[in-house]
XYZ file of C-alpha atoms in Angstrom:
610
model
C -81.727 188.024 -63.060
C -84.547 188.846 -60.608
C -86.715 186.963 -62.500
C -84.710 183.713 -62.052
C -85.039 184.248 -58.122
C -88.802 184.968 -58.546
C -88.972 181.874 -60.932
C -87.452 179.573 -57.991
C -89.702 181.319 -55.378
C -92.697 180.452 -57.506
C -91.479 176.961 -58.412
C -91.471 176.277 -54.308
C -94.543 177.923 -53.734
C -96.240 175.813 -56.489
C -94.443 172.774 -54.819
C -95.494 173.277 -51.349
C -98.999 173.337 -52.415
C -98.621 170.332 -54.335
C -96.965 168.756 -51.245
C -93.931 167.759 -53.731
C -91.899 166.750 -50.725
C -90.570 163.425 -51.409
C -93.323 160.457 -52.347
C -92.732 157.955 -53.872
C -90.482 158.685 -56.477
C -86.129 157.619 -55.631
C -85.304 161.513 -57.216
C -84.634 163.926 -54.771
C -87.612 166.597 -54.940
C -87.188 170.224 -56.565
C -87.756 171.420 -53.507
C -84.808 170.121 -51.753
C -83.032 171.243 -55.115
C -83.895 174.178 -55.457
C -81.591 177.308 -52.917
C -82.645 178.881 -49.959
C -80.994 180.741 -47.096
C -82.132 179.077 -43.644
C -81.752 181.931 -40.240
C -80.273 180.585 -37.273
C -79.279 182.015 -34.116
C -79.414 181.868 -30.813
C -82.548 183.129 -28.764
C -82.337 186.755 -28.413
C -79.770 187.337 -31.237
C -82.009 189.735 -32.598
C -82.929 187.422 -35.016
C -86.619 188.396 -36.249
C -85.216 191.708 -36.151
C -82.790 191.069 -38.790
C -85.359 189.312 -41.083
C -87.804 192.368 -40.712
C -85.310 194.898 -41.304
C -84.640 192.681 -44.691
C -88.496 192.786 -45.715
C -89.172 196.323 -43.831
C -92.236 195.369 -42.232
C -92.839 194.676 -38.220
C -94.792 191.231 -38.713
C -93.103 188.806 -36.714
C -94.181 187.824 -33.129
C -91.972 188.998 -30.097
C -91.682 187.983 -26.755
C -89.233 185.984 -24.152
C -88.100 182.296 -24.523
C -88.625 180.350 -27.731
C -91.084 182.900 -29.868
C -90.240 180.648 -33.198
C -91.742 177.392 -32.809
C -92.474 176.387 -36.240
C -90.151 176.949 -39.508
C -91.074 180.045 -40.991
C -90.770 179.516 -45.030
C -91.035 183.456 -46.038
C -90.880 183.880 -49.673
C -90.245 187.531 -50.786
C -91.550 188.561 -54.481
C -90.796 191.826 -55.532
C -93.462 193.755 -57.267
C -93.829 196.847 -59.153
C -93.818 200.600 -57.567
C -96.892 201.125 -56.602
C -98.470 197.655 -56.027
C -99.835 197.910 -52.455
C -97.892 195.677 -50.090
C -99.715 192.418 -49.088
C -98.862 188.955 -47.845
C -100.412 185.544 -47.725
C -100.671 182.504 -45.934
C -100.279 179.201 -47.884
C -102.655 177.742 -45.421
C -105.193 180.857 -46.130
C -104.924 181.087 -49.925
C -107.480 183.342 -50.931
C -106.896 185.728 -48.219
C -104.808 188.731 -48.300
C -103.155 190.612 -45.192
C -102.234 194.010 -45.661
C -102.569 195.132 -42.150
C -99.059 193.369 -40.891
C -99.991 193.413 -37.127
C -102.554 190.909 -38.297
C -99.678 188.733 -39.897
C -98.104 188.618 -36.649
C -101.535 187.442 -35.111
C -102.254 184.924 -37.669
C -98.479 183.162 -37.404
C -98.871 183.155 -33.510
C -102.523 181.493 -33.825
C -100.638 179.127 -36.654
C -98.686 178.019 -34.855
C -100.065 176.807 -31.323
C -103.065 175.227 -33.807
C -100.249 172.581 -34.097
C -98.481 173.018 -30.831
C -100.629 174.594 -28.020
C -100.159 177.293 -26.118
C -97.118 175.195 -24.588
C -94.152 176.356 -25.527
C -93.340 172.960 -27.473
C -91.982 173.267 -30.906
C -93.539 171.283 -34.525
C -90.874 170.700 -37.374
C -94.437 171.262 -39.749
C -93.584 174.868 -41.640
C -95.963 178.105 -41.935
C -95.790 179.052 -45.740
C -95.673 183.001 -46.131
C -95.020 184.925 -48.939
C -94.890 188.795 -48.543
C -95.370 190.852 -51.882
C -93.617 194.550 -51.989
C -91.706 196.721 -54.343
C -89.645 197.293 -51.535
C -87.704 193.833 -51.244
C -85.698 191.714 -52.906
C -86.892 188.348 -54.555
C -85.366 186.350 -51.822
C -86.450 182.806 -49.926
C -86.092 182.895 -46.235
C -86.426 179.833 -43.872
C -86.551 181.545 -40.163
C -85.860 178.551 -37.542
C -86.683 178.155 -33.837
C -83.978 179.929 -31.681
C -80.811 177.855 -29.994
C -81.212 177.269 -26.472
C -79.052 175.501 -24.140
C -81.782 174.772 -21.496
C -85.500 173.654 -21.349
C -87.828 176.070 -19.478
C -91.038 175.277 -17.820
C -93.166 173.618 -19.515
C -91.013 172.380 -22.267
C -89.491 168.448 -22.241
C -85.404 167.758 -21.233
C -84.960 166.606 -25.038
C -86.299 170.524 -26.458
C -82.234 171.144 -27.045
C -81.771 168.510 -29.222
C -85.107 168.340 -30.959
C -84.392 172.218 -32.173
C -80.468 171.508 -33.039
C -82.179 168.629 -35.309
C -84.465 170.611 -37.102
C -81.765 173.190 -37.741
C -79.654 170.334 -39.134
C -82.606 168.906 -41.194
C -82.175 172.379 -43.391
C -79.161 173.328 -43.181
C -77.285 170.011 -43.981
C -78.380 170.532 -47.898
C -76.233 171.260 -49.952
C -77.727 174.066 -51.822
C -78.928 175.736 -48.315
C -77.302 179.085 -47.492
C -76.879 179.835 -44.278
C -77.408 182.734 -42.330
C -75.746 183.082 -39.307
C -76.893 185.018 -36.801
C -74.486 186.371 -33.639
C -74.890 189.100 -31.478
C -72.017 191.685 -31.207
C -71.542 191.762 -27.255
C -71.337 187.890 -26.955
C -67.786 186.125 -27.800
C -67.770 185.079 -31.242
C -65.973 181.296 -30.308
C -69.395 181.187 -28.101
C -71.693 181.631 -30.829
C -74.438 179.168 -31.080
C -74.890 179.759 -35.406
C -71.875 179.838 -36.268
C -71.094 176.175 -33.901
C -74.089 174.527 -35.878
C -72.800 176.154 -39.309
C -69.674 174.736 -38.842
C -70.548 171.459 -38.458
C -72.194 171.328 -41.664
C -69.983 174.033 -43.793
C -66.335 173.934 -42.319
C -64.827 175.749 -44.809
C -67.340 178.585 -44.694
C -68.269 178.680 -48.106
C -72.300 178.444 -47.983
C -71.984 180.553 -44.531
C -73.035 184.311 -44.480
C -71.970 185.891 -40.682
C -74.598 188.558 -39.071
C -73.259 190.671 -36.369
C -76.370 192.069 -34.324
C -76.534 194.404 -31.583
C -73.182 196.952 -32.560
C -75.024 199.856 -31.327
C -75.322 197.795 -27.600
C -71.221 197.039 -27.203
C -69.602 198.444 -24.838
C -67.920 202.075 -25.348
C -64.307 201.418 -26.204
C -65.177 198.448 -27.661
C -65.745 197.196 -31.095
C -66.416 194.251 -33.777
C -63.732 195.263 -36.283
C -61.532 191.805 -36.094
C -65.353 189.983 -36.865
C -66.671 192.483 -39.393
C -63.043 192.342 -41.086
C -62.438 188.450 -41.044
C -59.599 188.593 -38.578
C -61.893 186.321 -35.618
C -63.383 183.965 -37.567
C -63.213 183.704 -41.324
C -65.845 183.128 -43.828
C -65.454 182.808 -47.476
C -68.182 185.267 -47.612
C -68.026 188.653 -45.900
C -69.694 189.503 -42.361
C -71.958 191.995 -42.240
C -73.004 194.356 -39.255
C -76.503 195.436 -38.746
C -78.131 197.524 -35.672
C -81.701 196.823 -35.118
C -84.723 198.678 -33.988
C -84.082 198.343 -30.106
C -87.138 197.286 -27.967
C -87.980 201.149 -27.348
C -87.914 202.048 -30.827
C -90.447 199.138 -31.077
C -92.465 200.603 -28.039
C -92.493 204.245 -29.536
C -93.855 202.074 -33.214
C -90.663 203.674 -35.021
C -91.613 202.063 -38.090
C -89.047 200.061 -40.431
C -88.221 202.944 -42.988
C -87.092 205.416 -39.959
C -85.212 202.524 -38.435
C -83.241 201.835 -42.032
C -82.350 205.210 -41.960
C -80.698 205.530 -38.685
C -78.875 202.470 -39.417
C -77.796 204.051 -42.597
C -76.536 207.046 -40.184
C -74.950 204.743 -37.313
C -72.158 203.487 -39.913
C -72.072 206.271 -41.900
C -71.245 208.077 -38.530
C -69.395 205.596 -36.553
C -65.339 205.930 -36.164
C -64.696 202.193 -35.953
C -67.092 201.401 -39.116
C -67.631 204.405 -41.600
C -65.040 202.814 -43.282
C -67.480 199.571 -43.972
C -70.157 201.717 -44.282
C -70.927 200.470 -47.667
C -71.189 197.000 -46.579
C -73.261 196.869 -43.359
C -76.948 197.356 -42.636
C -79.908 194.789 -43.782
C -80.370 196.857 -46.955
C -77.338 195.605 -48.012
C -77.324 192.367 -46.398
C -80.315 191.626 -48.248
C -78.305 193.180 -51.599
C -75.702 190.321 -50.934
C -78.034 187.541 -50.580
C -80.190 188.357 -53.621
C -77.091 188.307 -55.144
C -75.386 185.305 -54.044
C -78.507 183.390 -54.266
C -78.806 184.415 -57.975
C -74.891 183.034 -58.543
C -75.878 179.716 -56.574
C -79.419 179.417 -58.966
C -76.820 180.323 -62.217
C -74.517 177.657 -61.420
C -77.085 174.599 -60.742
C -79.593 175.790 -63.405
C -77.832 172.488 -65.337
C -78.718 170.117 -62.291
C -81.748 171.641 -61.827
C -83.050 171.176 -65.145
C -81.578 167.439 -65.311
C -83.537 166.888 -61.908
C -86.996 168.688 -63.878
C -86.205 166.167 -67.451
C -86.287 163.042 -65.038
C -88.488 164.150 -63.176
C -91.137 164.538 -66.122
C -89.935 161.022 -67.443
C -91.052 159.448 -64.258
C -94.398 161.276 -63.711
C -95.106 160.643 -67.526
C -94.745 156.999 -66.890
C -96.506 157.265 -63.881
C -99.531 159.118 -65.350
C -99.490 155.746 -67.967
C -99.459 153.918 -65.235
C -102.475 155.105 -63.489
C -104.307 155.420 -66.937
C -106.503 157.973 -68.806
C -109.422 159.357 -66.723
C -112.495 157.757 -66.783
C -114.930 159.115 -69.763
C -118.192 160.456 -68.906
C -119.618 159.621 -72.679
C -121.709 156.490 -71.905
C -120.433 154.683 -75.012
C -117.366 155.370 -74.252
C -117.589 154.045 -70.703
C -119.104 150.747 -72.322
C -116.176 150.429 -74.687
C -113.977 150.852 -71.353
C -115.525 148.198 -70.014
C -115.023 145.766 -72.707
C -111.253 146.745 -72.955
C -110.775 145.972 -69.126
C -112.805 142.784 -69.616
C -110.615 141.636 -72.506
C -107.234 142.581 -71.137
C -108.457 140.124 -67.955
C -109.406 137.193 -70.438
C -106.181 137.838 -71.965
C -104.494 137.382 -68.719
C -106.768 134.532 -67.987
C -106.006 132.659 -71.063
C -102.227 132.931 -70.734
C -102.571 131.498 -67.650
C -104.269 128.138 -69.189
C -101.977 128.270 -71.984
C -98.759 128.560 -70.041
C -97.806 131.949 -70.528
C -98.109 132.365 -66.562
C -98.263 129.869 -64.082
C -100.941 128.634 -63.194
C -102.099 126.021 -65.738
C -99.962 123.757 -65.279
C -101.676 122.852 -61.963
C -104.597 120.718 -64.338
C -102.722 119.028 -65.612
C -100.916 117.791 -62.021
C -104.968 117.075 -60.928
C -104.875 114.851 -64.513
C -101.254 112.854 -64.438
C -100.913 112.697 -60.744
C -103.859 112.630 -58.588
C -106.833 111.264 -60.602
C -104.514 108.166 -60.960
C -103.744 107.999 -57.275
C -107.442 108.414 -56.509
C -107.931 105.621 -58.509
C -105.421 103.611 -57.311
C -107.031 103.562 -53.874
C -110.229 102.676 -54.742
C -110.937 100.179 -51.803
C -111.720 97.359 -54.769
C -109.910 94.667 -52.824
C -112.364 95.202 -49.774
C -115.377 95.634 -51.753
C -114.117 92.018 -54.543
C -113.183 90.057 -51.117
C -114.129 86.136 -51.030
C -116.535 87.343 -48.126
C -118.619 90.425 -50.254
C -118.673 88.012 -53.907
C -120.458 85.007 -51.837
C -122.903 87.527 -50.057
C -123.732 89.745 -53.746
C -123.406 86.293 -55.963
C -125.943 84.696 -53.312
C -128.083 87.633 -53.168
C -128.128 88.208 -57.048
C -129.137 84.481 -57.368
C -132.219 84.116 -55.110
C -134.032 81.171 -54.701
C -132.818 79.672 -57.968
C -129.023 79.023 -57.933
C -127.282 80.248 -61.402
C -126.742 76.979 -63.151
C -123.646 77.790 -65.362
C -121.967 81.561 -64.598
C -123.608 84.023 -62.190
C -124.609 86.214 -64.920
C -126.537 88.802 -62.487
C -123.890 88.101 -59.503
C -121.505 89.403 -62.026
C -123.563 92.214 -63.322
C -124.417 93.465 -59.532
C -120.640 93.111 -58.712
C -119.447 94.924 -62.199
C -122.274 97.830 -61.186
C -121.393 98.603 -58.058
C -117.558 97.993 -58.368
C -117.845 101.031 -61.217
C -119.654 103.305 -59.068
C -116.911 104.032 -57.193
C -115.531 105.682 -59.843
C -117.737 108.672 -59.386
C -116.146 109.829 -56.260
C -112.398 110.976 -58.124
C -114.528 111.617 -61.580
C -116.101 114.286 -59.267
C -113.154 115.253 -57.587
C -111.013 116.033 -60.584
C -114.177 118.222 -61.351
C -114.052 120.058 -58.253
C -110.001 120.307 -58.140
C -110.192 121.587 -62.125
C -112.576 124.006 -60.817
C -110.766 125.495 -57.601
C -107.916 126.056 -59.434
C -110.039 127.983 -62.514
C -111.236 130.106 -59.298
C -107.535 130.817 -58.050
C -106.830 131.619 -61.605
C -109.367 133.983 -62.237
C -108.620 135.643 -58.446
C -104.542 136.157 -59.785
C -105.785 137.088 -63.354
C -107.651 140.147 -61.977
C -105.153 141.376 -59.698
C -102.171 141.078 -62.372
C -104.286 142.859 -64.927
C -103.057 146.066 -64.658
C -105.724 148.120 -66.123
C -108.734 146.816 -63.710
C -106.472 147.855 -60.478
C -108.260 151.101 -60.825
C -111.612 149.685 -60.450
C -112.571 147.346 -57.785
C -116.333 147.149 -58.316
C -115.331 146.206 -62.143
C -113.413 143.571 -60.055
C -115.763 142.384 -57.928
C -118.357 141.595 -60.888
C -115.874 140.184 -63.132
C -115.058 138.080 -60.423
C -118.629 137.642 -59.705
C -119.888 136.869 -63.015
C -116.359 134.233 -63.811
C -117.236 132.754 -61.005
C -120.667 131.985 -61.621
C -119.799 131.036 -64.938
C -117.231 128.053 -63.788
C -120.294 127.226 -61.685
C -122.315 126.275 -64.481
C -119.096 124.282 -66.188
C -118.159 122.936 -63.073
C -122.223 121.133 -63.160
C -122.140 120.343 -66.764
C -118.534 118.765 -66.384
C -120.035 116.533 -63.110
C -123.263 115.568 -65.395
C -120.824 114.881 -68.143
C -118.562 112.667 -66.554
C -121.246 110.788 -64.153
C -123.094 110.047 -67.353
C -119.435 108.473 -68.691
C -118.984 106.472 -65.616
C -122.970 105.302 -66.059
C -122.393 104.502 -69.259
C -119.476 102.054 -68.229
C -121.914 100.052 -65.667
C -125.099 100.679 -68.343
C -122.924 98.540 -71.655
C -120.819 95.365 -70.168
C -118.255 94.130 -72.661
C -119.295 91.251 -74.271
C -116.009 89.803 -74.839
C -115.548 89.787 -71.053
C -118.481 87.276 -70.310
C -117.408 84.804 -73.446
C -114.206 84.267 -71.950
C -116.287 82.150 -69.025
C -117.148 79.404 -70.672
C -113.845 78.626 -72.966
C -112.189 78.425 -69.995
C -114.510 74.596 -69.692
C -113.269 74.061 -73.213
C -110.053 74.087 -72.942
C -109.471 71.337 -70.267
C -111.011 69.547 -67.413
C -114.161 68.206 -65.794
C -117.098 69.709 -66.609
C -118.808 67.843 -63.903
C -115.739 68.957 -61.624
C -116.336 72.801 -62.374
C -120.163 72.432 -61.316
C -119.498 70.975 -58.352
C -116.592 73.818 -57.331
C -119.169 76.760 -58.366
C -119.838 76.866 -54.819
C -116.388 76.422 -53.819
C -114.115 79.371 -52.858
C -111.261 79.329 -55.504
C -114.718 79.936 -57.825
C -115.970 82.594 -55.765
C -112.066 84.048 -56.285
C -112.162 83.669 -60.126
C -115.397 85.615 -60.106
C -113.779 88.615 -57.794
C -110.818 88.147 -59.946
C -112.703 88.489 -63.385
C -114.737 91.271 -61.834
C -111.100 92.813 -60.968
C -109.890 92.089 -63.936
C -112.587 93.919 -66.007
C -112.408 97.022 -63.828
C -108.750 97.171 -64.298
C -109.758 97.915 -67.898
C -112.510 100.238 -67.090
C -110.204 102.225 -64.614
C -107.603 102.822 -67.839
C -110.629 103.876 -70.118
C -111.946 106.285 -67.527
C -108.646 107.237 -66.836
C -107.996 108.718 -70.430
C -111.533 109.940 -70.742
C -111.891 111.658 -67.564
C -109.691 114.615 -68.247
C -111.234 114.686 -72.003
C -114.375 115.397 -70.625
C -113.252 117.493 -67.642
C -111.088 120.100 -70.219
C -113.975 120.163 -72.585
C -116.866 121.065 -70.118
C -114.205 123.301 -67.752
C -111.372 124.569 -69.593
C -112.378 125.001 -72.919
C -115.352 126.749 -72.271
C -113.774 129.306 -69.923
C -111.925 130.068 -72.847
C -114.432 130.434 -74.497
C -117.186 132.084 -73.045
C -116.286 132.862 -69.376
C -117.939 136.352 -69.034
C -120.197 135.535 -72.464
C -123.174 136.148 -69.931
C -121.533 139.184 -67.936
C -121.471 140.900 -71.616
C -125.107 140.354 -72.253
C -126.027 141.762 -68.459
C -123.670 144.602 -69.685
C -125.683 145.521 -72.823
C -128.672 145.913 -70.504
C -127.131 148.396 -68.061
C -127.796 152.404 -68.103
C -125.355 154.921 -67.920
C -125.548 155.369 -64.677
C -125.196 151.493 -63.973
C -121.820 151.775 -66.251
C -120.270 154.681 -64.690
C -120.830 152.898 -61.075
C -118.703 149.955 -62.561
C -116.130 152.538 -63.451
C -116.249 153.945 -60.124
C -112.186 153.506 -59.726
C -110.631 153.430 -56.404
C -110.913 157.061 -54.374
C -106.733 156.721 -53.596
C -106.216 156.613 -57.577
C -108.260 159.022 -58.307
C -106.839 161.899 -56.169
C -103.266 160.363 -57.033
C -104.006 161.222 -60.773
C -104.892 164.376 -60.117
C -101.643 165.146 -58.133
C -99.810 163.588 -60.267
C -101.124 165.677 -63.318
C -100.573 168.590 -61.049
C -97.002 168.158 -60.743
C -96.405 167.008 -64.140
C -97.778 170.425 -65.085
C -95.727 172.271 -62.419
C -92.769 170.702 -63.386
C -93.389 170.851 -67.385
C -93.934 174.905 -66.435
C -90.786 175.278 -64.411
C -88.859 173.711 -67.625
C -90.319 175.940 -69.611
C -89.430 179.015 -67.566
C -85.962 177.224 -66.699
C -85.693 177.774 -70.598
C -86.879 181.056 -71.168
C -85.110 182.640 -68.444
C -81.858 180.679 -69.888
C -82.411 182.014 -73.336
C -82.986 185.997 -72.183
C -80.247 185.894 -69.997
């Protein structure tokens, strides 16, 4: 079963240096699902010493006041007799320490890196993992020590900001905690077992340390503690007696210090009879132990976790899409694919799969009508403007039966003003082909990776609507030219029936000059353009889709592909050049597919042996 706690210590190694702490993702992480036994204590409860007697190395620093200031993550890994002892840094990965002093050095320079030589405190960890044949596979979080006051130096909310951190671990479910209390202090005092409470009432995830035995007074003992009798646990306390701070002056190293432990119990009249079950050897024992029992019993939860875990990072790595491929016809072929999933996009957009299209048609039904309808014809066919053009059209020579040229000058210019909406239902057409193309490229999923591939798709759509936009203004100038270019006949024959039918001739030729003729003319005029306003109407919007619509159907990036046949690798891979963010978020994401894909596997295998 040691290879199930070295499996989980490997699975949260591989997961710190992944950073697998949360993200995006709603699952909790396999970190936080994973066991681990968190230290507390109060300052001075011989805490580091209980955590080196457990590993039997002197690494940890020492000193007065708060000496933990960071979270100390030590992962133990048991090795094979004979493999020299070493640990490592998570932040120093290719280094080894096997001089432990140096340990000590390194987690003291760690730590005021982040915090200073102040004695202010960072809720960031230090990642260590010692290596020995002479511990147990075993995950350790040592936490900053109680205190009830701030000291120099250190701000009035220090209490608090340490009681939170402790909380942050130990509140887990799947956190064992190790409670730390000196013997010569009043259990109902003790700072660890007043934060375990809170978060494990019934004791069940709660392991009780009794430090400093050796240090009671004489007379006195810790039997109603040790035996359950004070406080009880649903786990049993367990008595240890440290190295005391001349043994660590004299360098009495860990082994010796065991061994007198071994012989203080063995020895002792008020605990030979626990003998069995004190001292860090066996405290250690009884974690290993209890830790493997917690890892047995949420293996199941654990592997659900790892199965949907896998499903989401699958469908994230889909997401992101394949890597980009370094084969220059394949990058070309990439290319193409991207372009065509955005004309895809596009075209459903025009078609009225998305919205979007439907906006042309409003520019078509609703405001090339309304344009028309304001025309300012009444101002320009007033009684004033047709005596002024009919007089000017006539010369010297007045027009004997009909103004023909009055007319024609009044018909020409009246049907120029239809340029001004033919143009603007151009222009609207093409600002909303421009706010089409803009939503097309950010809803097509597989360009988001590639923003230069954006910006010259956007680039070269918008150029090409340039050149539709032009030909649609040429086309439907040219349609209201040829209105003013070909009169209708039939509208000029009418004139003179209109003698025939009844009255004076001789009367009419003497009112040509009069105003109710002048008002016939603006009213024929009126009249006519009424029926050039419907026919322009209709055939507006038929030239408009042809010259705009149609042809960015058609052939919106048709010159974007021929630039793109000209391009050199190098040009090509530059238009792949995806987003830096997506890039490194693929990779991680590969990462911890892989890591979590592996930790199945061993989940499995370790399942299956056992």
């Amino acid at each position: 079963m040691d290879s199930l706690i070295g499996l989980v210590n490997r699975i949260q190694r591989a997961c710190t240096v992944l950073g697998d702490h949360g993200g995006d993702s709603a699952l909790p992480t396999l970190w936080e699902a994973l066991p681990s036994v968190a230290v507390v204590g109060g300052q001075s409860s011989g805490k580091s010493s209980v955590l080196e007697s457990i590993v039997g190395r002197d690494f940890l620093p020492r000193g007065s006041g708060i000496v933990t200031r960071r979270p100390l993550v030590l992962q133990l890994h048991k090795t094979e007799d004979g493999v020299q002892e070493h640990a490592e840094f998570l932040h120093l990965p290719r280094k080894r320490f096997t001089d432990f002093s140096k340990v000590r050095v390194e987690i003291e320079e760690e730590t005021d890196r982040l915090t200073g030589k102040s004695k202010q405190i960072s809720h960031v960890p230090i990642h260590l993992s010692i290596y020995s044949p002479n511990v147990v596979n075993l995950t350790l979080i040592d936490l900053p020590g109680l205190t009830k006051v701030a000291i120099e130096g250190q701000p009035e909310s220090i209490v608090q900001e340490i009681e939170n951190m402790i909380y942050s671990y130990i509140e887990k479910p799947n956190c064992l905690i190790l409670a730390i209390t000196p013997a010569n202090q009043d259990i109902a005092t003790s700072d660890a077992i007043k934060v375990a409470r809170q978060v494990d009432p019934t004791g069940e995830r709660t392991f009780g340390v009794l430090t400093k035995l050796d240090l009671m007074d004489k007379g006195t003992n810790a039997l109603d503690v040790l035996e359950g009798r004070s406080y009880r646990l649903r786990n049993p306390w367990v008595g240890v007696v440290n190295r005391s701070q001349a043994d660590i002056n004299r360098n009495i190293d860990m082994l010796a210090a065991r061994q007198r432990e071994c012989e203080f119990f063995a020895t002792s009249p008020d605990y030979s009879h626990l003998a069995s079950k004190m001292g860090s050897e066996y405290l250690a024992r009884l974690l290993s132990k209890h830790l493997e029992s917690v890892i047995r019993a949420q293996i199941p939860g654990i592997a659900s976790l790892i199965t949907r875990s896998i499903d989401e990072l699958e469908a994230e790595m889909a997401h992101l899409g394949r890597p980009v491929a370094v084969d220059v016809g394949a990058q070309l072929y990439t290319i193409l694919e991207l372009c065509r999933a955005f004309e895809r996009v596009f075209k459903e957009h025009l078609d009225g799969g998305r919205p979007g299209g439907d906006r042309i048609h409003i520019v078509f039904d609703y405001q090339l009508p309304a344009a028309l309808r304001k025309l300012p014809l009444d101002r320009h066919l007033s009684l004033q403007n047709v005596k002024r053009v009919i007089s000017e059209a006539d010369g010297y020579q007045p027009h004997l039966i009909a103004p023909e040229q009055g007319y024609r000058r009044l018909l020409e210019s009246s049907v120029n003003y239809f340029k001004g909406p033919a143009q603007a239902s151009v222009d609207a057409v093409h600002f909303i082909l421009k706010e089409l193309v803009r939503k097309s490229i950010g809803e097509t999923e597989e360009l988001r990776r590639f923003p230069t591939l954006q910006a010259e798709i956007a680039a070269a759509s918008n150029e090409a609507l340039e050149r539709f936009r032009e030909d649609s203004k040429k086309t439907t100038l040219r349609m209201v030219e040829m209105e003013s270019s070909y009169l209708t006949v039939e509208f000029f024959r009418k004139l003179p029936q209109e003698v025939e039918k009844g009255g004076n001739p001789t009367s009419q030729s003497a009112d040509r000059y009069s105003d109710g003729h002048f008002q016939r003319i603006g009213s024929n005029v009126l009249s006519y353009i009424g029926m050039v306003s419907e026919t322009l109407r209709n055939t507006i919007p038929k030239a408009v889709v042809h010259c705009q619509v149609r042809e960015s159907k058609r052939t919106l990036l048709d010159h974007f592909y021929v630039q793109l046949g000209k391009k050199e690798g190098r040009q090509l891979a530059q238009l792949l050049d995806e987003d830096y963010t997506l890039t490194e978020r693929r990779k991680l994401c590969a990462k911890r597919l892989q890591l979590y894909r592996s930790a199945r596997d061993e989940i499995d295998a370790v399942c299956w042996s056992g």
